[in-house]
């Protein structure tokens, strides 16, 4: 019997991720929250780094230890299929991948 893929497990080092039913353009186009119509598909955004809270527009910026420096970054990713009814322990074990690279 064929197994059906229901989701994907991704791990990364480092990684900041969102999975939403809207694109960045959808958010830009909606002037009010009720104007935002969810899409059927899921839009996955993966980033090597994400800056901490604060932006200096109405107070101090982020603490130096949370700032994202302007420099090249390498994002190492691993994608694995998740079968239906995978246990939390199985997902945790699958996500413990040693990622190598520079």
PDB file of C-alpha atoms in Angstrom:
ATOM      1  CA  UNK A   1       0.000   0.000   0.000  1.00  0.00           C
ATOM      2  CA  UNK A   2       1.394   3.420  -0.972  1.00  0.00           C
ATOM      3  CA  UNK A   3       1.980   5.900   1.823  1.00  0.00           C
ATOM      4  CA  UNK A   4       0.628   9.392   1.392  1.00  0.00           C
ATOM      5  CA  UNK A   5       2.739  12.417   2.288  1.00  0.00           C
ATOM      6  CA  UNK A   6       0.826  14.842   4.484  1.00  0.00           C
ATOM      7  CA  UNK A   7       3.522  17.264   5.512  1.00  0.00           C
ATOM      8  CA  UNK A   8       7.196  18.118   5.289  1.00  0.00           C
ATOM      9  CA  UNK A   9       9.631  18.430   8.173  1.00  0.00           C
ATOM     10  CA  UNK A  10      12.359  20.973   7.556  1.00  0.00           C
ATOM     11  CA  UNK A  11      15.334  21.714   9.730  1.00  0.00           C
ATOM     12  CA  UNK A  12      17.959  24.355   9.298  1.00  0.00           C
ATOM     13  CA  UNK A  13      20.936  25.920  10.920  1.00  0.00           C
ATOM     14  CA  UNK A  14      20.285  28.764  11.476  1.00  0.00           C
ATOM     15  CA  UNK A  15      16.674  29.275  10.471  1.00  0.00           C
ATOM     16  CA  UNK A  16      13.725  31.610  10.941  1.00  0.00           C
ATOM     17  CA  UNK A  17      10.523  30.391   9.302  1.00  0.00           C
ATOM     18  CA  UNK A  18       6.881  31.256   8.715  1.00  0.00           C
ATOM     19  CA  UNK A  19       4.142  29.235   7.030  1.00  0.00           C
ATOM     20  CA  UNK A  20       1.113  31.364   6.152  1.00  0.00           C
ATOM     21  CA  UNK A  21      -1.853  31.367   3.780  1.00  0.00           C
ATOM     22  CA  UNK A  22      -0.817  34.801   2.464  1.00  0.00           C
ATOM     23  CA  UNK A  23       2.066  36.240   0.487  1.00  0.00           C
ATOM     24  CA  UNK A  24       4.015  39.365   1.331  1.00  0.00           C
ATOM     25  CA  UNK A  25       2.154  41.073  -1.535  1.00  0.00           C
ATOM     26  CA  UNK A  26      -1.192  40.076  -0.007  1.00  0.00           C
ATOM     27  CA  UNK A  27      -0.250  41.847   3.232  1.00  0.00           C
ATOM     28  CA  UNK A  28       0.937  44.919   1.329  1.00  0.00           C
ATOM     29  CA  UNK A  29      -2.302  45.118  -0.697  1.00  0.00           C
ATOM     30  CA  UNK A  30      -4.699  44.748   2.272  1.00  0.00           C
ATOM     31  CA  UNK A  31      -5.334  48.042   4.023  1.00  0.00           C
ATOM     32  CA  UNK A  32      -7.433  46.380   6.764  1.00  0.00           C
ATOM     33  CA  UNK A  33      -7.290  42.893   8.281  1.00  0.00           C
ATOM     34  CA  UNK A  34     -10.730  41.939   6.902  1.00  0.00           C
ATOM     35  CA  UNK A  35      -9.447  42.619   3.356  1.00  0.00           C
ATOM     36  CA  UNK A  36      -6.850  39.852   3.672  1.00  0.00           C
ATOM     37  CA  UNK A  37      -8.239  36.692   2.065  1.00  0.00           C
ATOM     38  CA  UNK A  38      -6.365  33.468   2.901  1.00  0.00           C
ATOM     39  CA  UNK A  39      -5.021  31.481  -0.041  1.00  0.00           C
ATOM     40  CA  UNK A  40      -5.588  27.733  -0.377  1.00  0.00           C
ATOM     41  CA  UNK A  41      -1.849  27.090  -0.557  1.00  0.00           C
ATOM     42  CA  UNK A  42       0.640  27.554   2.260  1.00  0.00           C
ATOM     43  CA  UNK A  43       3.450  30.044   1.619  1.00  0.00           C
ATOM     44  CA  UNK A  44       6.676  28.973   3.331  1.00  0.00           C
ATOM     45  CA  UNK A  45       9.313  31.653   4.007  1.00  0.00           C
ATOM     46  CA  UNK A  46      12.754  30.599   5.224  1.00  0.00           C
ATOM     47  CA  UNK A  47      15.391  33.064   6.397  1.00  0.00           C
ATOM     48  CA  UNK A  48      18.961  32.564   7.576  1.00  0.00           C
ATOM     49  CA  UNK A  49      18.536  35.208  10.269  1.00  0.00           C
ATOM     50  CA  UNK A  50      15.742  37.286  11.761  1.00  0.00           C
ATOM     51  CA  UNK A  51      16.267  40.504  13.672  1.00  0.00           C
ATOM     52  CA  UNK A  52      14.947  40.822  17.214  1.00  0.00           C
ATOM     53  CA  UNK A  53      12.101  43.165  18.165  1.00  0.00           C
ATOM     54  CA  UNK A  54      12.657  46.901  17.965  1.00  0.00           C
ATOM     55  CA  UNK A  55      13.505  49.127  15.064  1.00  0.00           C
ATOM     56  CA  UNK A  56      14.465  52.526  16.443  1.00  0.00           C
ATOM     57  CA  UNK A  57      11.446  54.305  14.889  1.00  0.00           C
ATOM     58  CA  UNK A  58       9.835  55.042  18.267  1.00  0.00           C
ATOM     59  CA  UNK A  59      12.509  54.056  20.738  1.00  0.00           C
ATOM     60  CA  UNK A  60      15.784  52.208  20.925  1.00  0.00           C
ATOM     61  CA  UNK A  61      16.741  49.595  18.353  1.00  0.00           C
ATOM     62  CA  UNK A  62      17.452  45.966  19.175  1.00  0.00           C
ATOM     63  CA  UNK A  63      20.161  45.023  21.616  1.00  0.00           C
ATOM     64  CA  UNK A  64      23.475  44.431  19.870  1.00  0.00           C
ATOM     65  CA  UNK A  65      23.415  40.705  20.660  1.00  0.00           C
ATOM     66  CA  UNK A  66      20.092  40.378  18.727  1.00  0.00           C
ATOM     67  CA  UNK A  67      21.076  42.542  15.744  1.00  0.00           C
ATOM     68  CA  UNK A  68      21.543  40.962  12.314  1.00  0.00           C
ATOM     69  CA  UNK A  69      24.818  42.134  10.851  1.00  0.00           C
ATOM     70  CA  UNK A  70      25.046  42.997   7.165  1.00  0.00           C
ATOM     71  CA  UNK A  71      27.246  40.206   5.811  1.00  0.00           C
ATOM     72  CA  UNK A  72      26.858  37.031   3.754  1.00  0.00           C
ATOM     73  CA  UNK A  73      25.148  34.129   5.538  1.00  0.00           C
ATOM     74  CA  UNK A  74      24.848  30.466   4.650  1.00  0.00           C
ATOM     75  CA  UNK A  75      21.551  28.704   5.291  1.00  0.00           C
ATOM     76  CA  UNK A  76      21.765  24.912   5.517  1.00  0.00           C
ATOM     77  CA  UNK A  77      18.440  23.144   5.016  1.00  0.00           C
ATOM     78  CA  UNK A  78      17.142  19.615   5.170  1.00  0.00           C
ATOM     79  CA  UNK A  79      13.674  18.588   3.960  1.00  0.00           C
ATOM     80  CA  UNK A  80      12.138  15.248   4.929  1.00  0.00           C
ATOM     81  CA  UNK A  81       8.711  13.792   4.217  1.00  0.00           C
ATOM     82  CA  UNK A  82       6.423  13.199   7.188  1.00  0.00           C
ATOM     83  CA  UNK A  83       4.049  10.303   6.985  1.00  0.00           C
ATOM     84  CA  UNK A  84       0.501  10.457   8.353  1.00  0.00           C
ATOM     85  CA  UNK A  85       0.202   9.823  12.081  1.00  0.00           C
ATOM     86  CA  UNK A  86       3.903  10.394  12.796  1.00  0.00           C
ATOM     87  CA  UNK A  87       4.449  10.589  16.543  1.00  0.00           C
ATOM     88  CA  UNK A  88       6.012  13.579  18.231  1.00  0.00           C
ATOM     89  CA  UNK A  89       8.974  11.377  19.207  1.00  0.00           C
ATOM     90  CA  UNK A  90       9.491  10.295  15.579  1.00  0.00           C
ATOM     91  CA  UNK A  91       9.398  13.915  14.384  1.00  0.00           C
ATOM     92  CA  UNK A  92      11.839  14.975  17.095  1.00  0.00           C
ATOM     93  CA  UNK A  93      14.224  12.169  16.139  1.00  0.00           C
ATOM     94  CA  UNK A  94      13.959  13.043  12.427  1.00  0.00           C
ATOM     95  CA  UNK A  95      14.687  16.708  13.113  1.00  0.00           C
ATOM     96  CA  UNK A  96      17.966  15.909  14.880  1.00  0.00           C
ATOM     97  CA  UNK A  97      20.073  16.050  11.753  1.00  0.00           C
ATOM     98  CA  UNK A  98      23.675  17.067  11.745  1.00  0.00           C
ATOM     99  CA  UNK A  99      23.971  19.725   9.093  1.00  0.00           C
ATOM    100  CA  UNK A 100      27.422  20.220   7.679  1.00  0.00           C
ATOM    101  CA  UNK A 101      28.898  22.981   5.613  1.00  0.00           C
ATOM    102  CA  UNK A 102      30.903  26.120   5.942  1.00  0.00           C
TER     103      UNK A 102
END
